[in-house]
Amino acid sequence: MGAQRKGGTRATEDPEELARHPLQAIILADSFTTKFRPITLERPKVLLPLVNVPMINYTLAWLESAGVEEVFVFCCAHSRQVIDYLENSEWFSQPNFTVTTIESHNSISAGDALRLIYERNVIHGDFVLVSGDTVSNMSLTRAIQEHKERRKKDSNAVMTMVIKQSKPSPITHQSRLGTDELFMAIDPQTKQLLYYEEKADHLKGFISLENMLLADNPSICLHNDKQDCYIDICSPEVLSLFTDNFDYQHLRRHFVKGLLVDDIMGYKIFTYEIHSSYAARIDNYRSYDTISKDIIQRWTYPFVPDVTFFGNCATKVERQGMYRASEIEQSRSAQIGPFTVVGKGTRIGNNSKISNSVIGKNCTIGSNVSIVGSYIWDGVTIEDGCELRHAIICDGVIIKSGAVLQPGVVLSFKVVIGQQFVVPAYSKVSLLQQPTMQDSDEELEYADSNSGTLDSSIAGAMGKLNGDMTAELSGTQHWPASELGPGGAGYIWSISEGGHEDEWRHSVAPIPAEKLAEVMQGIEDDMELLNLDGTGLTPSGELKPDDNSNDSEDDDDSREDSFEKEVEATFLRAVHENINVGDIVLEMNSLRLSYNMTSADCGGAIFYAMMKLALEIPHTAAGELYKNVSSTVSTWQKLLKFYAKEIDDQIEVILKFEEMCLESAKEFSTSFSQILHLLYDKDILEEDAVLRWADEKKDAEESDKVFVKQSEKFIQWLKEASEEDD
Amino acid sequence: MDFQVVVLAGGTSKKLVPLVSKEVPKPLLPVANRPVLSYVLEQLELCNLKDLIVVVEGQDAALLVGAWISSAYVDRLHVEVAAVPEDVGTAGALRAIAHHLTAKDILVVTGDLVSDVPPGAVAAAHRRHDAVVTTMLCSAPVGGPAESGSSAGKDKIKKPRRYNIIGLDPTKQFLLHIATGAEVEKDIRIQKSILRAVGQMEIRSDLMDAHVYAFKRSILQEILEEKDKFQSLKQDVLPYLVRSQLRSELSLNGVSQAEENGNEKVSSQNNHVVVSQILANASTPSFHELYALGHNGSAPVRRIHKCCAYIASNTRYCARLNSIQAYSDINRDVIGEANHLSGYSFSAHNNIIHPSSQLGSKTTVGPHCMLGEGSQMGDKCSVKRSVIGRHCRIGSNVKVVNSVIMNHVTIGDGCSIQGSVVCSNVQLQERVGLKDCQVGAGFVVTAGCEYKGESLARKEK
């Protein structure tokens, strides 16, 4: 069918291939994150209005203009809403542009989505992979052509990522869109992507590039000044790669990293940099704000409010970037400032001031209202004297007179803010209660398998609740009055810990100056770390493997821990299965070798395991505990002796015991000297070991000497005994 | 130009035994029949940098070098020869002569550099950016330089060896990262902070630090004094400066310098500050300046210093004589593809045969060869791509290929010399065969011996 349809939009030398496959695109209409909560609990992200047009329209309109012929929209969260919207829109009736929806209820990540699409077997050639929140006006022709040419030469070039120069200042590089700091390494000649670090580990002041990279490329460009547009041109292999690697979830974190690390298959990713055209993805509230402004300032032309594309209505652009739809009732004394969009049927009262904001359809704004940098969606009522600063107000919200929204507030659907109420900065308010599950941590969002389904289940519950709500609202209101002021309705979501610091980074509100200063300070701290490094220079001028050694220390600790656990497990198994001592020694030895531990470590670990065993046998008093210990020790004394042959090993055992008494098993602390004596009686500890231990502790701090003091008598006795021997 | 030049000439480098000896220290090693040091001195003279301190390791070597310089460059250059103890390293050598340094900027050049890159260009780049240090980078020689010349043919490394890993800003003017020595083979670790400041960094492995540095004198002295563990400029001082460039610990703002220099210089100092500001304003501010300004764009809040790089164009020749292999290569290049360096005029056959030399009948001297003053060759000899020094006596039926023969060498009939270096006063008796060998000064090779890949030298008494 493509033969005739292959329009003049693309000019590739390989008409045959093109004839076979119309250009396809996949839109992921679910970002698989929770960054837009609570709004996304009730409406899918792709349908959220961006300058009064649902986001997905920007993506679809761009794809259509860029010559894509077949689009698959993958819907997951609130899939019904997305499908209904598309069915009612004109997208299904476009010539030369087919839109097909693929619905899934159990996908929890982009990886799952692509695996499902692979199973459907609908993609036949190179395709464009974007998410449904992409705003762009770039031409795909060149990028696809480059991709195809590369593919002809090297079938391993499976993907081309679109990147863009970000703003020049070091601070705004990454903060502009509220995304994480991105470091990339690109081969300047071939544009091959060699390194991708998205979730920058702020503690690490270094990027570590593999030495081998330079072996193949005499020069590499490291970038911190590019942004990833999340527009990928993929070969069909990408889908099968996702299927082969069923643990790939995230497009960047897993797929891209996986391909870059894996050098067996040799798959390559390339980049395509756009210079004059626009491309960005709405990832969080901050990028929502930034991209809205870009649209108003016409960077995304032709996708701007006064050009009719799908889903917007006629708006006229006036001076200073003011867009006003027809049928606006505006009081003469109201002032509408620059870069503001006002939607159809909105009424604005006396002396209200609005600047840098977007106001949707059919809103009612009272008198003396001040709105700065806010996004007000459809059907919102703002009563007199309210003050809004950098807020997002969803459909149907009512803000009663005199209420103040501090910067960064998000009000979800139909929330009511009471009179004179001050909503604190960065708060998120919704009629729905915050889900109690701990999935707000981004790292875990893929781990919890029901986050995708949860949205829909909540939405279901929500429909019911909504019905109740409206009934209730009209009748009696039993909202906790304190939460949102008198007559308020909704819950203020608590900001999950950990996310708190980052709240400003992703919020609609501009980043406060002190935060910027803090970021800069953070950079300086990095430098400080680094200079510490610098002073630790070896004469040869090499960097001391300072942080390496730190790392390995941490490593050591964790290894030691796991070693102890292994030893304990082995020992317990031995106890329960009655394995004889010789066999355990064999097992312990193999453990010891595999963890590269000394026999002293081993002795300590075994002793630890034994004492824990003794502790676990039920006991009531210290005396009973002592009996348990003595029975355990006498059963397993051979084993312990095997690993505590040397004086040093024995000291290690004592130290371990001391540590236990102080930390993990305080129960022993009272009978420390008794047990010490017992170990001596059983010939596990020699007197030399005990004396040397006491000796070592002589100069220790008082707190460290508790146990030495406790066993003073015993030590004294040992000393005398040895003197007598002499 | 207010530049003082320090030439680090070295001494009797252990790497070059048996070519160097007490009588011939490294600076006097002949390259195309001229001491290697002369190549550097002449480049400096061309750039009008005539105020030099030549630092030589070891008292005896210093005397020899001093004697040569005063005979060759009297009236042309103002040279001071300073002796420093052996094995103090390049930083140690500078430390030892630190009190001699008075000019505002110091150009440090290694004495074993054979290059046609003007050192003046490095100095100019240094001044232009008001940098703390400027280093010269040249393209790394392609091909595998083996540790000793003997195994050149055998184990050729497939990929070109890496000398440095260098990070540059997009304008290729600033040095952002440098890895030398053993670090080169490790994974590359780049500071994120500098990458954030500059946005984009190019990492190159095909460049080599040519060991020509311009330093600010006050900074150099400060570092040498404070970091007394620093031994090498290349491995300690330069990486330190590069690493700390965005968080400078150095006291380098104009005010303190003016104070330090005394009041009588304040006016000139101010003048200079003005000039440098004009220069700086002429171009867009570098990332250093932007970074120093901080986020509010007001007064500088950070102390920075600039590390610059001067990248020699890859059509220029640049090599360091720091191994035996390099010695053979440089000799071949200087009479071959880089013959403009030698300063001689080549004949139509692309070779140089001194008029006073005598050739027997049917003896051929091929292109890219050099035959020194007063040398004699017997009949039916053949010389290809080789340098033969002064007053050599070469018998008949001798083959010399790809070799360097220094002065006063006697070669008997029927010898064959390939890929070897034969030092002064060596005697090769009849039918000696040498392949990939080095023969130390004064050695006598008995008749009929065949050597391959060996290093022959007299026993030190």
CSV table of C-alpha atoms in Angstrom, one decimal, chain A residues 92-406:
chain,number,residue,atom,x,y,z
A,92,PHE,CA,-8.7,8.6,13.2
A,93,SER,CA,-10.0,10.2,10.1
A,94,GLN,CA,-6.8,11.7,8.6
A,95,PRO,CA,-5.7,10.9,5.1
A,96,ASN,CA,-2.3,9.3,4.9
A,97,PHE,CA,-2.0,9.1,8.6
A,98,THR,CA,-3.2,6.1,10.5
A,99,VAL,CA,-3.5,6.1,14.2
A,100,THR,CA,-3.9,2.7,15.9
A,101,THR,CA,-4.1,2.3,19.6
A,102,ILE,CA,-2.6,-0.6,21.5
A,103,GLU,CA,-4.0,-1.1,24.9
A,104,SER,CA,-2.4,-2.8,27.8
A,105,HIS,CA,-3.3,-3.0,31.5
A,106,ASN,CA,-0.3,-4.7,33.0
A,107,SER,CA,2.7,-2.9,31.4
A,108,ILE,CA,4.7,-1.2,34.0
A,109,SER,CA,7.5,0.2,31.9
A,110,ALA,CA,8.6,1.2,28.5
A,111,GLY,CA,10.3,-2.2,28.2
A,112,ASP,CA,7.0,-4.0,28.8
A,113,ALA,CA,5.3,-1.8,26.2
A,114,LEU,CA,7.9,-2.5,23.6
A,115,ARG,CA,7.8,-6.2,24.3
A,116,LEU,CA,4.0,-6.2,23.8
A,117,ILE,CA,4.3,-4.3,20.6
A,118,TYR,CA,6.9,-6.8,19.4
A,119,GLU,CA,4.4,-9.6,20.1
A,120,ARG,CA,1.8,-7.8,18.0
A,121,ASN,CA,4.1,-7.8,15.1
A,122,VAL,CA,3.0,-4.5,13.7
A,123,ILE,CA,6.4,-2.8,13.2
A,124,HIS,CA,8.0,-3.7,9.9
A,125,GLY,CA,10.8,-1.3,9.4
A,126,ASP,CA,12.7,1.6,11.0
A,127,PHE,CA,10.4,3.5,13.3
A,128,VAL,CA,10.3,6.6,15.5
A,129,LEU,CA,9.9,6.0,19.2
A,130,VAL,CA,8.6,8.9,21.2
A,131,SER,CA,6.5,9.3,24.3
A,132,GLY,CA,3.2,11.1,24.1
A,133,ASP,CA,4.5,14.2,25.9
A,134,THR,CA,7.0,15.3,23.2
A,135,VAL,CA,6.8,18.7,21.7
A,136,SER,CA,8.9,19.2,18.7
A,137,ASN,CA,8.9,20.7,15.2
A,138,MET,CA,12.1,19.0,13.9
A,139,SER,CA,12.2,17.5,10.5
A,140,LEU,CA,12.8,13.8,10.7
A,141,THR,CA,13.9,13.4,7.1
A,142,ARG,CA,17.6,14.0,7.7
A,143,ALA,CA,17.8,12.0,10.8
A,144,ILE,CA,16.0,9.0,9.3
A,145,GLN,CA,18.2,9.2,6.2
A,146,GLU,CA,21.3,9.2,8.2
A,147,HIS,CA,20.0,6.3,10.3
A,148,LYS,CA,19.3,4.3,7.2
A,149,GLU,CA,22.6,5.0,5.6
A,150,ARG,CA,24.4,3.9,8.7
A,151,ARG,CA,22.3,0.8,8.8
A,152,LYS,CA,23.3,-0.1,5.3
A,153,LYS,CA,26.9,0.0,6.2
A,154,ASP,CA,26.6,-1.5,9.7
A,155,SER,CA,23.6,-3.5,10.6
A,156,ASN,CA,24.5,-3.1,14.3
A,157,ALA,CA,23.6,0.6,14.3
A,158,VAL,CA,20.2,0.0,15.8
A,159,MET,CA,19.2,3.4,17.1
A,160,THR,CA,19.7,7.1,16.5
A,161,MET,CA,19.0,9.3,19.5
A,162,VAL,CA,18.1,13.0,18.9
A,163,ILE,CA,20.0,15.4,21.1
A,164,LYS,CA,20.0,19.1,21.3
A,165,GLN,CA,22.3,21.7,22.6
A,166,SER,CA,20.9,23.1,25.9
A,167,LYS,CA,21.2,26.6,27.2
A,168,PRO,CA,24.7,27.8,27.6
A,169,SER,CA,25.1,28.6,31.3
A,170,PRO,CA,26.4,25.7,33.4
A,171,ILE,CA,23.6,26.1,35.9
A,172,THR,CA,20.8,26.0,33.4
A,173,HIS,CA,22.2,23.2,31.4
A,174,GLN,CA,20.2,20.7,33.4
A,175,SER,CA,17.9,22.7,35.6
A,176,ARG,CA,15.9,24.2,32.7
A,177,LEU,CA,13.8,21.2,32.1
A,178,GLY,CA,14.1,19.8,35.6
A,179,THR,CA,15.8,16.7,34.4
A,180,ASP,CA,18.7,14.9,35.9
A,181,GLU,CA,22.1,15.9,34.9
A,182,LEU,CA,23.2,14.2,31.8
A,183,PHE,CA,26.7,13.3,30.8
A,184,MET,CA,27.4,11.8,27.4
A,185,ALA,CA,30.4,10.8,25.5
A,186,ILE,CA,30.1,11.0,21.7
A,187,ASP,CA,32.6,10.2,19.0
A,188,PRO,CA,32.9,13.5,17.1
A,189,GLN,CA,33.4,11.9,13.8
A,190,THR,CA,30.8,9.1,13.7
A,191,LYS,CA,28.5,10.6,16.3
A,192,GLN,CA,28.4,7.3,18.0
A,193,LEU,CA,27.2,7.4,21.6
A,194,LEU,CA,29.9,5.9,23.8
A,195,TYR,CA,28.7,6.8,27.3
A,196,TYR,CA,25.5,7.8,28.8
A,197,GLU,CA,25.1,8.8,32.5
A,198,GLU,CA,21.7,10.1,33.3
A,199,LYS,CA,21.2,9.6,36.9
A,200,ALA,CA,24.3,11.4,38.0
A,201,ASP,CA,25.7,10.2,41.2
A,202,HIS,CA,26.3,13.6,42.8
A,203,LEU,CA,28.7,12.1,45.3
A,204,LYS,CA,31.1,11.0,42.6
A,205,GLY,CA,33.1,13.9,41.3
A,206,PHE,CA,34.4,11.9,38.4
A,207,ILE,CA,33.3,10.3,35.3
A,208,SER,CA,35.0,7.1,34.6
A,209,LEU,CA,35.5,6.2,31.0
A,210,GLU,CA,36.7,2.8,30.0
A,211,ASN,CA,40.2,2.9,28.7
A,212,MET,CA,39.2,0.7,25.8
A,213,LEU,CA,37.0,3.5,24.4
A,214,LEU,CA,40.0,5.5,23.4
A,215,ALA,CA,41.6,2.5,21.8
A,216,ASP,CA,39.1,2.6,19.1
A,217,ASN,CA,38.6,6.3,18.8
A,218,PRO,CA,41.4,8.7,19.0
A,219,SER,CA,39.2,11.5,20.2
A,220,ILE,CA,36.0,11.5,22.2
A,221,CYS,CA,33.7,14.4,23.0
A,222,LEU,CA,32.3,14.5,26.5
A,223,HIS,CA,29.1,16.5,26.8
A,224,ASN,CA,27.3,18.1,29.7
A,225,ASP,CA,25.7,20.7,27.5
A,226,LYS,CA,23.3,18.5,25.6
A,227,GLN,CA,19.8,17.5,26.4
A,228,ASP,CA,18.3,14.3,25.4
A,229,CYS,CA,15.1,14.9,23.4
A,230,TYR,CA,13.8,11.4,23.9
A,231,ILE,CA,13.1,11.0,20.2
A,232,ASP,CA,14.6,7.8,19.0
A,233,ILE,CA,14.8,6.4,15.5
A,234,CYS,CA,15.0,2.7,16.0
A,235,SER,CA,15.5,-0.3,13.8
A,236,PRO,CA,13.1,-3.3,14.3
A,237,GLU,CA,15.9,-5.0,16.2
A,238,VAL,CA,15.3,-2.7,19.1
A,239,LEU,CA,12.0,-4.4,19.8
A,240,SER,CA,13.5,-7.9,19.6
A,241,LEU,CA,16.3,-6.7,21.9
A,242,PHE,CA,13.8,-5.8,24.5
A,243,THR,CA,12.2,-9.2,24.1
A,244,ASP,CA,15.6,-10.9,24.4
A,245,ASN,CA,16.5,-8.9,27.5
A,246,PHE,CA,13.4,-9.2,29.5
A,247,ASP,CA,14.9,-7.2,32.3
A,248,TYR,CA,15.2,-4.1,30.3
A,249,GLN,CA,12.6,-1.7,31.6
A,250,HIS,CA,13.7,1.9,31.2
A,251,LEU,CA,14.7,3.1,27.7
A,252,ARG,CA,17.7,4.9,28.8
A,253,ARG,CA,18.7,3.5,32.1
A,254,HIS,CA,18.5,-0.1,31.0
A,255,PHE,CA,18.3,-0.3,27.2
A,256,VAL,CA,20.9,2.4,26.3
A,257,LYS,CA,23.2,1.5,29.1
A,258,GLY,CA,22.8,-2.2,28.3
A,259,LEU,CA,23.8,-1.7,24.7
A,260,LEU,CA,26.7,0.5,25.6
A,261,VAL,CA,28.1,-1.9,28.1
A,262,ASP,CA,27.6,-5.0,26.1
A,263,ASP,CA,30.4,-5.4,23.7
A,264,ILE,CA,29.6,-9.0,22.6
A,265,MET,CA,26.7,-8.2,20.3
A,266,GLY,CA,28.3,-4.9,19.2
A,267,TYR,CA,25.1,-3.0,18.8
A,268,LYS,CA,25.7,0.7,18.4
A,269,ILE,CA,23.7,3.8,19.2
A,270,PHE,CA,24.3,7.0,17.3
A,271,THR,CA,23.2,10.6,18.0
A,272,TYR,CA,21.7,13.2,15.7
A,273,GLU,CA,22.0,16.7,16.9
A,274,ILE,CA,19.3,19.3,16.0
A,275,HIS,CA,20.3,22.9,16.0
A,276,SER,CA,17.5,25.2,14.9
A,277,SER,CA,14.4,23.1,15.5
A,278,TYR,CA,12.7,22.5,18.8
A,279,ALA,CA,12.4,19.2,20.6
A,280,ALA,CA,11.7,18.6,24.3
A,281,ARG,CA,9.8,16.3,26.5
A,282,ILE,CA,7.6,17.1,29.4
A,283,ASP,CA,9.0,15.0,32.1
A,284,ASN,CA,8.0,16.9,35.2
A,285,TYR,CA,6.3,20.1,36.3
A,286,ARG,CA,9.4,22.2,35.6
A,287,SER,CA,9.6,21.1,32.0
A,288,TYR,CA,5.8,21.7,31.8
A,289,ASP,CA,6.4,25.2,32.7
A,290,THR,CA,9.5,25.7,30.5
A,291,ILE,CA,7.9,24.1,27.4
A,292,SER,CA,4.6,26.1,27.9
A,293,LYS,CA,6.7,29.3,27.8
A,294,ASP,CA,8.5,28.1,24.8
A,295,ILE,CA,5.2,27.5,23.0
A,296,ILE,CA,4.0,30.9,24.0
A,297,GLN,CA,7.2,32.4,22.8
A,298,ARG,CA,6.7,30.5,19.5
A,299,TRP,CA,9.9,28.4,19.5
A,300,THR,CA,7.7,25.5,18.5
A,301,TYR,CA,6.2,27.1,15.5
A,302,PRO,CA,3.9,26.0,13.8
A,303,PHE,CA,2.6,24.4,17.0
A,304,VAL,CA,1.6,27.6,18.6
A,305,PRO,CA,-1.7,28.8,20.0
A,306,ASP,CA,-2.7,31.0,17.1
A,307,VAL,CA,-2.1,28.4,14.4
A,308,THR,CA,-4.9,26.0,14.2
A,309,PHE,CA,-3.8,22.4,14.5
A,310,PHE,CA,-5.7,19.7,16.2
A,311,GLY,CA,-7.4,20.4,19.4
A,312,ASN,CA,-7.1,24.1,19.8
A,313,CYS,CA,-9.5,26.9,19.0
A,314,ALA,CA,-9.0,30.2,17.3
A,315,THR,CA,-6.8,32.5,19.3
A,316,LYS,CA,-5.4,35.8,18.2
A,317,VAL,CA,-1.9,36.8,19.0
A,318,GLU,CA,-1.4,40.4,20.2
A,319,ARG,CA,1.5,42.5,21.2
A,320,GLN,CA,3.9,41.2,23.7
A,321,GLY,CA,3.0,37.6,23.2
A,322,MET,CA,-0.5,37.9,24.5
A,323,TYR,CA,-3.0,35.3,23.0
A,324,ARG,CA,-6.7,35.9,23.5
A,325,ALA,CA,-9.4,33.7,22.3
A,326,SER,CA,-12.6,35.2,21.1
A,327,GLU,CA,-15.6,35.5,23.5
A,328,ILE,CA,-13.6,36.7,26.5
A,329,GLU,CA,-15.3,38.9,29.0
A,330,GLN,CA,-12.6,41.0,30.4
A,331,SER,CA,-13.1,44.0,32.7
A,332,ARG,CA,-11.7,47.2,31.5
A,333,SER,CA,-9.6,47.6,34.6
A,334,ALA,CA,-8.1,44.1,34.4
A,335,GLN,CA,-4.5,44.0,33.3
A,336,ILE,CA,-3.3,41.1,31.2
A,337,GLY,CA,0.5,41.2,31.0
A,338,PRO,CA,2.9,39.7,28.5
A,339,PHE,CA,3.1,36.1,27.5
A,340,THR,CA,-0.3,35.1,28.6
A,341,VAL,CA,-2.9,32.9,27.0
A,342,VAL,CA,-6.5,33.3,27.8
A,343,GLY,CA,-9.0,30.7,26.6
A,344,LYS,CA,-12.5,30.9,25.3
A,345,GLY,CA,-15.4,31.9,27.5
A,346,THR,CA,-13.2,33.1,30.4
A,347,ARG,CA,-14.3,36.0,32.5
A,348,ILE,CA,-11.9,38.3,34.2
A,349,GLY,CA,-13.0,40.7,36.9
A,350,ASN,CA,-12.0,44.2,37.9
A,351,ASN,CA,-8.4,45.1,38.7
A,352,SER,CA,-7.1,41.6,38.3
A,353,LYS,CA,-3.6,41.3,37.1
A,354,ILE,CA,-2.4,38.3,35.0
A,355,SER,CA,1.1,37.8,33.6
A,356,ASN,CA,3.1,34.9,32.2
A,357,SER,CA,0.2,32.6,32.6
A,358,VAL,CA,-2.1,30.3,30.7
A,359,ILE,CA,-5.8,30.3,31.5
A,360,GLY,CA,-8.1,27.8,30.0
A,361,LYS,CA,-11.6,27.8,28.8
A,362,ASN,CA,-14.7,28.9,30.8
A,363,CYS,CA,-12.8,30.1,33.8
A,364,THR,CA,-14.2,32.7,36.1
A,365,ILE,CA,-11.6,35.0,37.7
A,366,GLY,CA,-12.9,37.5,40.2
A,367,SER,CA,-11.7,41.0,41.0
A,368,ASN,CA,-8.4,42.0,42.5
A,369,VAL,CA,-6.9,38.6,41.7
A,370,SER,CA,-3.2,38.4,41.0
A,371,ILE,CA,-1.9,35.6,38.8
A,372,VAL,CA,1.7,35.2,38.0
A,373,GLY,CA,3.3,32.4,36.1
A,374,SER,CA,0.4,30.0,36.7
A,375,TYR,CA,-1.3,27.4,34.6
A,376,ILE,CA,-5.0,27.4,35.0
A,377,TRP,CA,-7.0,24.8,33.2
A,378,ASP,CA,-10.6,24.7,32.2
A,379,GLY,CA,-13.6,25.7,34.3
A,380,VAL,CA,-11.7,27.1,37.2
A,381,THR,CA,-13.3,29.5,39.6
A,382,ILE,CA,-11.0,32.0,41.3
A,383,GLU,CA,-12.8,34.3,43.7
A,384,ASP,CA,-11.9,37.9,44.6
A,385,GLY,CA,-8.6,38.8,46.0
A,386,CYS,CA,-6.8,35.6,45.5
A,387,GLU,CA,-3.1,35.5,44.8
A,388,LEU,CA,-1.6,32.8,42.7
A,389,ARG,CA,2.1,32.4,42.0
A,390,HIS,CA,3.5,29.7,39.9
A,391,ALA,CA,0.8,27.2,40.4
A,392,ILE,CA,-0.9,24.5,38.3
A,393,ILE,CA,-4.7,24.5,38.7
A,394,CYS,CA,-6.6,21.7,37.2
A,395,ASP,CA,-10.1,21.6,35.9
A,396,GLY,CA,-13.0,22.5,38.1
A,397,VAL,CA,-11.0,23.9,41.0
A,398,ILE,CA,-12.6,26.5,43.2
A,399,ILE,CA,-10.4,28.9,45.0
A,400,LYS,CA,-12.4,30.9,47.5
A,401,SER,CA,-11.9,34.6,48.1
A,402,GLY,CA,-8.7,35.8,49.6
A,403,ALA,CA,-6.8,32.5,49.3
A,404,VAL,CA,-3.1,32.6,48.5
A,405,LEU,CA,-1.2,29.9,46.6
A,406,GLN,CA,2.5,30.1,47.3
